[in-house]
Amino acid sequence: MKKFVCLLALLLTMSLVACGDANSPNSSDASTTIEKKVVVGINGDPVNLSPWQPITEGRKSILFNVYQCLAPVIVNSANGNFEPWNTLMKSYDHEVGSTVYTVHLRSGITDTNGNDIKASDVKFSYEQCIESGSDVNVAVIDKIEAIDELTVEFTMKKELYIGQFDDICLVYVVSKASFEASPDGMATTPVGSTGYVVSDYTPGTSLTIEKASNPYWNQAAQDSENRDDGYCYLYDTKNVDTVEFKFINDASTMAIVLETHAIDLSGSVSSADVTLFQDGGRNADSFDVWKFPSAQLEVAVNCSDSSPMSNINLRMALFHCWDNAEVLQTAYSNDGQIAYSWDSPSRGDYNAKYENQDYFEYNLDTAKDYLAKYYAETNTTASDLKITILCSNSDPAFQKTCQIIQAGFCEVVGYDTAMSIMCLDNTTYQTTWRSPTDFDACLYTNNPTEATYSSTAWLRTMDSTSQANGMAQFYINDQTLQDKLVAAASEKTHSQETCDAFNDYVIQMAYRKSVCSGSVYMICPVWCEQILKGPRNSIAVTGLNYDWDKKAQLGW
Amino acid sequence: MIRYIFKRLLMIIPIVVCVAILIFTIMYFCPGDPTITILGPQATPESQALLRTKLGLDDSYIIQMGRYLYNLFIKLDLGTSYVTGRPVIEEIATRFPTTLVFAVAVMILQFLIGTPLGIMAATHQNGWADRLCMLLALVGISIPNFWLAIELMILFSLNLGILPAVGIGTWQSWILPIFCNALFGIAMQTRQTRSGMLECIRADYVTTARAKGFKERTVLYKYALPNAMIPLIQTMGDGFGFALGGTVVIENVFSIPGLGTYITQGVSQRDYPVVQGSVVILAIAFSLIMLLVDLAFAFIDPRIKARYESRNKQLKWGRRKNSHG
């Protein structure tokens, strides 16, 4: 028996030795040809590569490398704003006040199978997207017509708000011939018009894209880097030949595989692990860390009759009982930005004057005054007051923020039971805030990359015409709010003044208080010049500049 | 024996039906709306309502369950994933083999390491070997496997660089996840083997065997171990079932595309067909494993086999007696 156990131990040891150096880049044979390949770690498997499926973590990181849209909304590094970059679309005509948008396509667009993409293919793609029901932005399209080979006319059901057409231009366009030739609706065999094709896909493990054998249809613009000719850094093909996306579910594992060089880049490293890669960390020599603001955190209130928050004095009391700076310090370790308005500096119409305004300043005495008014109006006392704040458990910072708010509110009311926290998984959270009887306040996130204009982001939550019961999100039934929102968002009246008027009214009525935004870290190797963001907080992998010689010298 | 096997196979059907009803009911009453996952948080109430009607989520509990059971048992259709739009059976078919291989490897490792350690502990009772084995078993039972997974990954992938951290591309990448998942089973197997062997070692027939002059190895493996095997086989069967359905954490840490990650994604996204289909498949697999365990009992223990055969004979005689009488 002892001999057997010793033999087993010896066998295991020999097996481990035989495994060899599984991760070292030097384990492979040296080659004089530098392989232009990058390995990216992402937090999700796209599963379905079809162009018109719901957005998931995996799909948002990969699909824009394969499919193109009329004009992706991505950051302009010159000014930091998000803007549409005309790609398939050369330009569009539209009269303010009209519901018709006439899109002019660029000539010579082909997909990687060599099929042309014309106006009829754009019409086909949009109709498929509308039928799938996966994109709420296209629900406003009434009719699509291919006027000629390069002209598409969109007729909307109603006048669009400013920036709304930018969202409509995000639909992926494919050639009808390629789509119909696919046996599974491009679920595993995507064919797009970028310069890359999916060469390998192992569900749950990895997906690889490689440069297509057919040259990219707008190589001239990529070479000249002229934006007017259709250059977009997202679709640059000269930097890298192969990109492998590895699906890594766990954030700690992501940090480990970065350290072992099993992957080269990642945008999904947790804030706890990012210190390993920053200055002073053990991997600081091998990696660079790029920081971007995360989604802005906001407190929204339930203004329905079933909640005491329908009273403005109580809302005011709530919004004065915590300090945004304290939330940033406690929940985000001071790594982020305090919010001064319901807006984001990354949008084109952000007004810097907001940073100097009185924005629900933390003052417990002021909060108590408002609370006293609330008691007088409603003939209630402190012991009657019990409210619930709802948050998602997808980020530990959310619960910490709620705890700070809870502490402040309970101190103002004088009862520890005045506020309870309901922390739910993301899906249940998104169902619960749609029920007016289940919560009173809600911690909400506002993704800064989802809109080119502030008013577009406001519309998504405050437009009472888009809700079934005619009330804005969180049950706000206020015609003045709707009028000011329409004035700020309408193409005819959008201006700094109308945006300020809306912002001021939201503050006056205490419908929402923005708190702060944390940080998202993207890590790249030292042989990559800089990180450029793609759509929806992804990394524009093919658009980055890599120093392949440096990579080879470092032995990666 | 054939009749017994056939009867057990038929019994799987009501078990699977009960599991299907149970999982459907749980998912039905689970809070959360799958239409939000499909359409996104900005979905309008109108589009949500349309989708709910299209997916049949508006129907009553009885109608939905009836439809589900009809599709499952009559059409043998596990449904289509709400999120991916692909048939659930296809997605399970790509993932189940990975989990199955994983589970089989865990079970084999459990047996190959746990049994000899348990025998060594039993034969050296109260000695250093016994104490060491029991200490290792205690550690194996106590250590959370997710913590162990991260620590082993840091040690072998990051520090030593001899094993890959994620994926299943090479045979080396299977080592860490299999070991992490097998450790608990090895510990249980060690303890169970020790306990069973101690009981058998003290039996009269073992004393007789020693008195006859047989070698100690023969006494242990030919006389003692077979009698201790029955609870061990049960432990292995349980371990296999656990490895089949309980590898969620390990699959997530090592990014293994198995059934565990598939089910957790389905639960978080409220993808009902995925969860229901996966649980039904696991129920069938587990039932088959338990059948194999019971058959193994009969194979190892002639008393059990004889009992089956005598019962069959009694039934046969009983019928003949009745037909004559």
PDB file of C-alpha atoms in Angstrom, chain A residues 136-334:
ATOM      1  CA  VAL A 136     -36.256  49.616 -29.037  1.00  0.00           C
ATOM      2  CA  ASN A 137     -34.674  52.481 -30.976  1.00  0.00           C
ATOM      3  CA  VAL A 138     -36.013  51.260 -34.323  1.00  0.00           C
ATOM      4  CA  ALA A 139     -39.587  50.961 -33.095  1.00  0.00           C
ATOM      5  CA  VAL A 140     -40.102  54.589 -34.197  1.00  0.00           C
ATOM      6  CA  ILE A 141     -39.435  53.750 -37.884  1.00  0.00           C
ATOM      7  CA  ASP A 142     -42.595  53.704 -39.938  1.00  0.00           C
ATOM      8  CA  LYS A 143     -41.288  52.960 -43.403  1.00  0.00           C
ATOM      9  CA  ILE A 144     -38.004  52.280 -45.187  1.00  0.00           C
ATOM     10  CA  GLU A 145     -37.573  52.707 -48.916  1.00  0.00           C
ATOM     11  CA  ALA A 146     -34.606  52.086 -51.177  1.00  0.00           C
ATOM     12  CA  ILE A 147     -34.830  55.099 -53.498  1.00  0.00           C
ATOM     13  CA  ASP A 148     -31.879  54.031 -55.600  1.00  0.00           C
ATOM     14  CA  GLU A 149     -28.796  51.874 -55.148  1.00  0.00           C
ATOM     15  CA  LEU A 150     -27.168  54.249 -52.702  1.00  0.00           C
ATOM     16  CA  THR A 151     -30.096  56.116 -51.178  1.00  0.00           C
ATOM     17  CA  VAL A 152     -32.378  54.951 -48.401  1.00  0.00           C
ATOM     18  CA  GLU A 153     -35.336  56.926 -47.124  1.00  0.00           C
ATOM     19  CA  PHE A 154     -36.484  56.421 -43.544  1.00  0.00           C
ATOM     20  CA  THR A 155     -39.883  57.743 -42.578  1.00  0.00           C
ATOM     21  CA  MET A 156     -40.486  57.914 -38.859  1.00  0.00           C
ATOM     22  CA  LYS A 157     -43.784  57.598 -37.047  1.00  0.00           C
ATOM     23  CA  LYS A 158     -43.208  60.973 -35.423  1.00  0.00           C
ATOM     24  CA  GLU A 159     -40.628  63.726 -35.293  1.00  0.00           C
ATOM     25  CA  LEU A 160     -37.440  62.513 -33.756  1.00  0.00           C
ATOM     26  CA  TYR A 161     -35.699  64.233 -30.919  1.00  0.00           C
ATOM     27  CA  ILE A 162     -32.173  65.493 -31.282  1.00  0.00           C
ATOM     28  CA  GLY A 163     -29.681  62.645 -31.254  1.00  0.00           C
ATOM     29  CA  GLN A 164     -32.368  60.015 -31.700  1.00  0.00           C
ATOM     30  CA  PHE A 165     -31.384  59.336 -35.309  1.00  0.00           C
ATOM     31  CA  ASP A 166     -27.848  58.602 -34.070  1.00  0.00           C
ATOM     32  CA  ASP A 167     -29.256  55.668 -32.102  1.00  0.00           C
ATOM     33  CA  ILE A 168     -31.137  54.439 -35.159  1.00  0.00           C
ATOM     34  CA  CYS A 169     -27.893  54.420 -37.146  1.00  0.00           C
ATOM     35  CA  LEU A 170     -26.414  51.787 -34.832  1.00  0.00           C
ATOM     36  CA  VAL A 171     -28.200  48.836 -36.442  1.00  0.00           C
ATOM     37  CA  TYR A 172     -25.804  46.373 -38.054  1.00  0.00           C
ATOM     38  CA  VAL A 173     -26.124  46.136 -41.823  1.00  0.00           C
ATOM     39  CA  VAL A 174     -25.491  42.940 -43.771  1.00  0.00           C
ATOM     40  CA  SER A 175     -26.078  41.933 -47.348  1.00  0.00           C
ATOM     41  CA  LYS A 176     -29.332  40.113 -47.910  1.00  0.00           C
ATOM     42  CA  ALA A 177     -27.586  37.560 -50.111  1.00  0.00           C
ATOM     43  CA  SER A 178     -25.106  36.606 -47.415  1.00  0.00           C
ATOM     44  CA  PHE A 179     -27.765  36.462 -44.738  1.00  0.00           C
ATOM     45  CA  GLU A 180     -30.054  34.238 -46.753  1.00  0.00           C
ATOM     46  CA  ALA A 181     -27.137  31.982 -47.658  1.00  0.00           C
ATOM     47  CA  SER A 182     -26.377  31.455 -43.976  1.00  0.00           C
ATOM     48  CA  PRO A 183     -27.969  28.257 -42.619  1.00  0.00           C
ATOM     49  CA  ASP A 184     -28.552  29.689 -39.142  1.00  0.00           C
ATOM     50  CA  GLY A 185     -29.207  33.397 -39.642  1.00  0.00           C
ATOM     51  CA  MET A 186     -25.507  34.142 -39.106  1.00  0.00           C
ATOM     52  CA  ALA A 187     -25.710  32.776 -35.558  1.00  0.00           C
ATOM     53  CA  THR A 188     -22.396  30.966 -36.038  1.00  0.00           C
ATOM     54  CA  THR A 189     -21.408  32.154 -39.524  1.00  0.00           C
ATOM     55  CA  PRO A 190     -21.410  35.945 -39.433  1.00  0.00           C
ATOM     56  CA  VAL A 191     -20.550  37.839 -42.615  1.00  0.00           C
ATOM     57  CA  GLY A 192     -20.026  41.543 -42.215  1.00  0.00           C
ATOM     58  CA  SER A 193     -18.355  44.378 -44.051  1.00  0.00           C
ATOM     59  CA  THR A 194     -15.382  45.053 -41.808  1.00  0.00           C
ATOM     60  CA  GLY A 195     -11.999  43.738 -42.809  1.00  0.00           C
ATOM     61  CA  TYR A 196     -12.242  40.791 -40.438  1.00  0.00           C
ATOM     62  CA  VAL A 197     -13.986  37.421 -40.440  1.00  0.00           C
ATOM     63  CA  VAL A 198     -14.666  34.956 -37.651  1.00  0.00           C
ATOM     64  CA  SER A 199     -12.219  32.163 -38.265  1.00  0.00           C
ATOM     65  CA  ASP A 200     -12.813  30.079 -35.164  1.00  0.00           C
ATOM     66  CA  TYR A 201     -15.461  29.973 -32.481  1.00  0.00           C
ATOM     67  CA  THR A 202     -15.437  27.562 -29.582  1.00  0.00           C
ATOM     68  CA  PRO A 203     -18.562  28.293 -27.515  1.00  0.00           C
ATOM     69  CA  GLY A 204     -17.695  29.073 -23.942  1.00  0.00           C
ATOM     70  CA  THR A 205     -13.966  29.301 -24.617  1.00  0.00           C
ATOM     71  CA  SER A 206     -12.831  31.677 -27.327  1.00  0.00           C
ATOM     72  CA  LEU A 207     -13.556  33.356 -30.622  1.00  0.00           C
ATOM     73  CA  THR A 208     -10.955  34.364 -33.187  1.00  0.00           C
ATOM     74  CA  ILE A 209     -11.224  36.930 -35.951  1.00  0.00           C
ATOM     75  CA  GLU A 210      -8.724  37.195 -38.771  1.00  0.00           C
ATOM     76  CA  LYS A 211      -8.159  39.533 -41.619  1.00  0.00           C
ATOM     77  CA  ALA A 212     -10.442  38.655 -44.491  1.00  0.00           C
ATOM     78  CA  SER A 213      -8.987  37.390 -47.742  1.00  0.00           C
ATOM     79  CA  ASN A 214     -10.968  40.049 -49.629  1.00  0.00           C
ATOM     80  CA  PRO A 215      -9.534  43.509 -49.023  1.00  0.00           C
ATOM     81  CA  TYR A 216     -11.569  45.894 -46.887  1.00  0.00           C
ATOM     82  CA  TRP A 217     -13.961  47.840 -49.111  1.00  0.00           C
ATOM     83  CA  ASN A 218     -12.804  51.263 -47.892  1.00  0.00           C
ATOM     84  CA  GLN A 219      -9.095  50.572 -47.572  1.00  0.00           C
ATOM     85  CA  ALA A 220      -8.358  53.922 -49.173  1.00  0.00           C
ATOM     86  CA  ALA A 221      -9.975  55.791 -46.284  1.00  0.00           C
ATOM     87  CA  GLN A 222      -8.171  53.581 -43.757  1.00  0.00           C
ATOM     88  CA  ASP A 223      -4.863  54.393 -45.418  1.00  0.00           C
ATOM     89  CA  SER A 224      -5.533  58.134 -45.634  1.00  0.00           C
ATOM     90  CA  GLU A 225      -7.176  58.241 -42.167  1.00  0.00           C
ATOM     91  CA  ASN A 226      -9.515  60.851 -43.565  1.00  0.00           C
ATOM     92  CA  ARG A 227     -12.707  60.831 -41.543  1.00  0.00           C
ATOM     93  CA  ASP A 228     -14.711  62.497 -44.294  1.00  0.00           C
ATOM     94  CA  ASP A 229     -13.859  59.631 -46.615  1.00  0.00           C
ATOM     95  CA  GLY A 230     -15.132  57.109 -44.104  1.00  0.00           C
ATOM     96  CA  TYR A 231     -12.094  56.449 -41.916  1.00  0.00           C
ATOM     97  CA  CYS A 232     -13.021  55.102 -38.512  1.00  0.00           C
ATOM     98  CA  TYR A 233     -10.442  53.751 -36.093  1.00  0.00           C
ATOM     99  CA  LEU A 234     -12.825  50.935 -35.203  1.00  0.00           C
ATOM    100  CA  TYR A 235     -12.316  49.350 -38.584  1.00  0.00           C
ATOM    101  CA  ASP A 236      -8.610  49.903 -39.104  1.00  0.00           C
ATOM    102  CA  THR A 237      -7.082  46.779 -40.612  1.00  0.00           C
ATOM    103  CA  LYS A 238      -3.407  47.646 -40.745  1.00  0.00           C
ATOM    104  CA  ASN A 239      -2.627  47.237 -37.076  1.00  0.00           C
ATOM    105  CA  VAL A 240      -3.419  43.622 -36.349  1.00  0.00           C
ATOM    106  CA  ASP A 241      -4.008  40.426 -38.341  1.00  0.00           C
ATOM    107  CA  THR A 242      -5.615  38.191 -35.739  1.00  0.00           C
ATOM    108  CA  VAL A 243      -7.570  38.863 -32.579  1.00  0.00           C
ATOM    109  CA  GLU A 244      -8.511  36.097 -30.202  1.00  0.00           C
ATOM    110  CA  PHE A 245     -11.210  36.852 -27.642  1.00  0.00           C
ATOM    111  CA  LYS A 246     -11.042  34.598 -24.601  1.00  0.00           C
ATOM    112  CA  PHE A 247     -14.146  34.343 -22.460  1.00  0.00           C
ATOM    113  CA  ILE A 248     -13.245  34.659 -18.804  1.00  0.00           C
ATOM    114  CA  ASN A 249     -16.126  34.788 -16.367  1.00  0.00           C
ATOM    115  CA  ASP A 250     -14.373  35.610 -13.107  1.00  0.00           C
ATOM    116  CA  ALA A 251     -12.775  39.010 -12.449  1.00  0.00           C
ATOM    117  CA  SER A 252      -9.969  37.554 -10.294  1.00  0.00           C
ATOM    118  CA  THR A 253      -9.169  35.018 -12.964  1.00  0.00           C
ATOM    119  CA  MET A 254      -8.989  37.833 -15.499  1.00  0.00           C
ATOM    120  CA  ALA A 255      -6.206  39.494 -13.480  1.00  0.00           C
ATOM    121  CA  ILE A 256      -4.304  36.218 -13.188  1.00  0.00           C
ATOM    122  CA  VAL A 257      -4.429  35.428 -16.890  1.00  0.00           C
ATOM    123  CA  LEU A 258      -3.245  38.959 -17.657  1.00  0.00           C
ATOM    124  CA  GLU A 259      -0.286  38.444 -15.351  1.00  0.00           C
ATOM    125  CA  THR A 260       0.562  35.123 -16.977  1.00  0.00           C
ATOM    126  CA  HIS A 261       0.350  36.814 -20.406  1.00  0.00           C
ATOM    127  CA  ALA A 262      -2.265  34.308 -21.491  1.00  0.00           C
ATOM    128  CA  ILE A 263      -4.160  37.407 -22.598  1.00  0.00           C
ATOM    129  CA  ASP A 264      -2.775  40.786 -23.657  1.00  0.00           C
ATOM    130  CA  LEU A 265      -5.639  43.201 -23.020  1.00  0.00           C
ATOM    131  CA  SER A 266      -8.707  43.383 -20.876  1.00  0.00           C
ATOM    132  CA  GLY A 267     -11.369  45.893 -19.944  1.00  0.00           C
ATOM    133  CA  SER A 268     -12.874  43.695 -17.221  1.00  0.00           C
ATOM    134  CA  VAL A 269     -10.374  43.811 -14.374  1.00  0.00           C
ATOM    135  CA  SER A 270     -11.849  44.654 -10.997  1.00  0.00           C
ATOM    136  CA  SER A 271     -10.778  47.800  -9.156  1.00  0.00           C
ATOM    137  CA  ALA A 272      -9.284  45.601  -6.420  1.00  0.00           C
ATOM    138  CA  ASP A 273      -6.951  43.843  -8.859  1.00  0.00           C
ATOM    139  CA  VAL A 274      -6.064  46.843 -11.007  1.00  0.00           C
ATOM    140  CA  THR A 275      -3.456  48.001  -8.453  1.00  0.00           C
ATOM    141  CA  LEU A 276      -1.315  45.039  -9.559  1.00  0.00           C
ATOM    142  CA  PHE A 277      -0.907  46.751 -12.917  1.00  0.00           C
ATOM    143  CA  GLN A 278      -0.613  50.365 -11.847  1.00  0.00           C
ATOM    144  CA  ASP A 279       2.539  52.195 -10.799  1.00  0.00           C
ATOM    145  CA  GLY A 280       4.053  50.342  -7.891  1.00  0.00           C
ATOM    146  CA  GLY A 281       2.301  47.104  -8.770  1.00  0.00           C
ATOM    147  CA  ARG A 282       4.266  43.990  -9.657  1.00  0.00           C
ATOM    148  CA  ASN A 283       3.139  44.185 -13.285  1.00  0.00           C
ATOM    149  CA  ALA A 284       3.629  47.902 -13.792  1.00  0.00           C
ATOM    150  CA  ASP A 285       6.578  47.287 -16.119  1.00  0.00           C
ATOM    151  CA  SER A 286       4.559  45.106 -18.454  1.00  0.00           C
ATOM    152  CA  PHE A 287       1.202  46.871 -18.566  1.00  0.00           C
ATOM    153  CA  ASP A 288      -0.388  50.272 -18.833  1.00  0.00           C
ATOM    154  CA  VAL A 289      -3.678  51.101 -17.166  1.00  0.00           C
ATOM    155  CA  TRP A 290      -6.229  53.411 -18.754  1.00  0.00           C
ATOM    156  CA  LYS A 291      -9.024  54.853 -16.680  1.00  0.00           C
ATOM    157  CA  PHE A 292     -12.461  55.884 -17.948  1.00  0.00           C
ATOM    158  CA  PRO A 293     -15.561  57.036 -16.062  1.00  0.00           C
ATOM    159  CA  SER A 294     -18.145  54.377 -15.390  1.00  0.00           C
ATOM    160  CA  ALA A 295     -21.906  54.810 -15.498  1.00  0.00           C
ATOM    161  CA  GLN A 296     -23.173  57.672 -13.354  1.00  0.00           C
ATOM    162  CA  LEU A 297     -25.031  56.688 -10.225  1.00  0.00           C
ATOM    163  CA  GLU A 298     -28.340  58.444  -9.526  1.00  0.00           C
ATOM    164  CA  VAL A 299     -31.093  58.310  -6.957  1.00  0.00           C
ATOM    165  CA  ALA A 300     -34.549  58.292  -8.532  1.00  0.00           C
ATOM    166  CA  VAL A 301     -37.768  58.494  -6.564  1.00  0.00           C
ATOM    167  CA  ASN A 302     -41.141  56.805  -6.902  1.00  0.00           C
ATOM    168  CA  CYS A 303     -43.599  59.618  -7.464  1.00  0.00           C
ATOM    169  CA  SER A 304     -46.705  57.423  -7.600  1.00  0.00           C
ATOM    170  CA  ASP A 305     -49.529  57.856  -5.080  1.00  0.00           C
ATOM    171  CA  SER A 306     -48.563  54.586  -3.419  1.00  0.00           C
ATOM    172  CA  SER A 307     -45.308  56.081  -2.152  1.00  0.00           C
ATOM    173  CA  PRO A 308     -44.716  58.915   0.334  1.00  0.00           C
ATOM    174  CA  MET A 309     -42.067  60.129  -2.108  1.00  0.00           C
ATOM    175  CA  SER A 310     -44.842  61.722  -4.143  1.00  0.00           C
ATOM    176  CA  ASN A 311     -44.472  64.622  -1.680  1.00  0.00           C
ATOM    177  CA  ILE A 312     -41.844  67.119  -2.813  1.00  0.00           C
ATOM    178  CA  ASN A 313     -40.802  68.026   0.729  1.00  0.00           C
ATOM    179  CA  LEU A 314     -39.916  64.432   1.517  1.00  0.00           C
ATOM    180  CA  ARG A 315     -37.919  64.202  -1.710  1.00  0.00           C
ATOM    181  CA  MET A 316     -36.053  67.352  -0.785  1.00  0.00           C
ATOM    182  CA  ALA A 317     -35.392  65.991   2.695  1.00  0.00           C
ATOM    183  CA  LEU A 318     -33.981  62.793   1.220  1.00  0.00           C
ATOM    184  CA  PHE A 319     -31.728  64.541  -1.285  1.00  0.00           C
ATOM    185  CA  HIS A 320     -30.172  66.758   1.391  1.00  0.00           C
ATOM    186  CA  CYS A 321     -29.293  63.985   3.767  1.00  0.00           C
ATOM    187  CA  TRP A 322     -26.149  62.571   2.169  1.00  0.00           C
ATOM    188  CA  ASP A 323     -22.927  63.961   0.781  1.00  0.00           C
ATOM    189  CA  ASN A 324     -21.866  62.872  -2.711  1.00  0.00           C
ATOM    190  CA  ALA A 325     -18.237  63.304  -1.731  1.00  0.00           C
ATOM    191  CA  GLU A 326     -18.694  60.852   1.114  1.00  0.00           C
ATOM    192  CA  VAL A 327     -20.212  58.318  -1.263  1.00  0.00           C
ATOM    193  CA  LEU A 328     -17.267  58.703  -3.615  1.00  0.00           C
ATOM    194  CA  GLN A 329     -14.854  58.268  -0.730  1.00  0.00           C
ATOM    195  CA  THR A 330     -16.572  55.282   0.870  1.00  0.00           C
ATOM    196  CA  ALA A 331     -18.079  53.378  -2.033  1.00  0.00           C
ATOM    197  CA  TYR A 332     -15.482  54.126  -4.697  1.00  0.00           C
ATOM    198  CA  SER A 333     -12.350  54.794  -2.591  1.00  0.00           C
ATOM    199  CA  ASN A 334     -12.250  58.311  -4.032  1.00  0.00           C
TER     200      ASN A 334
END
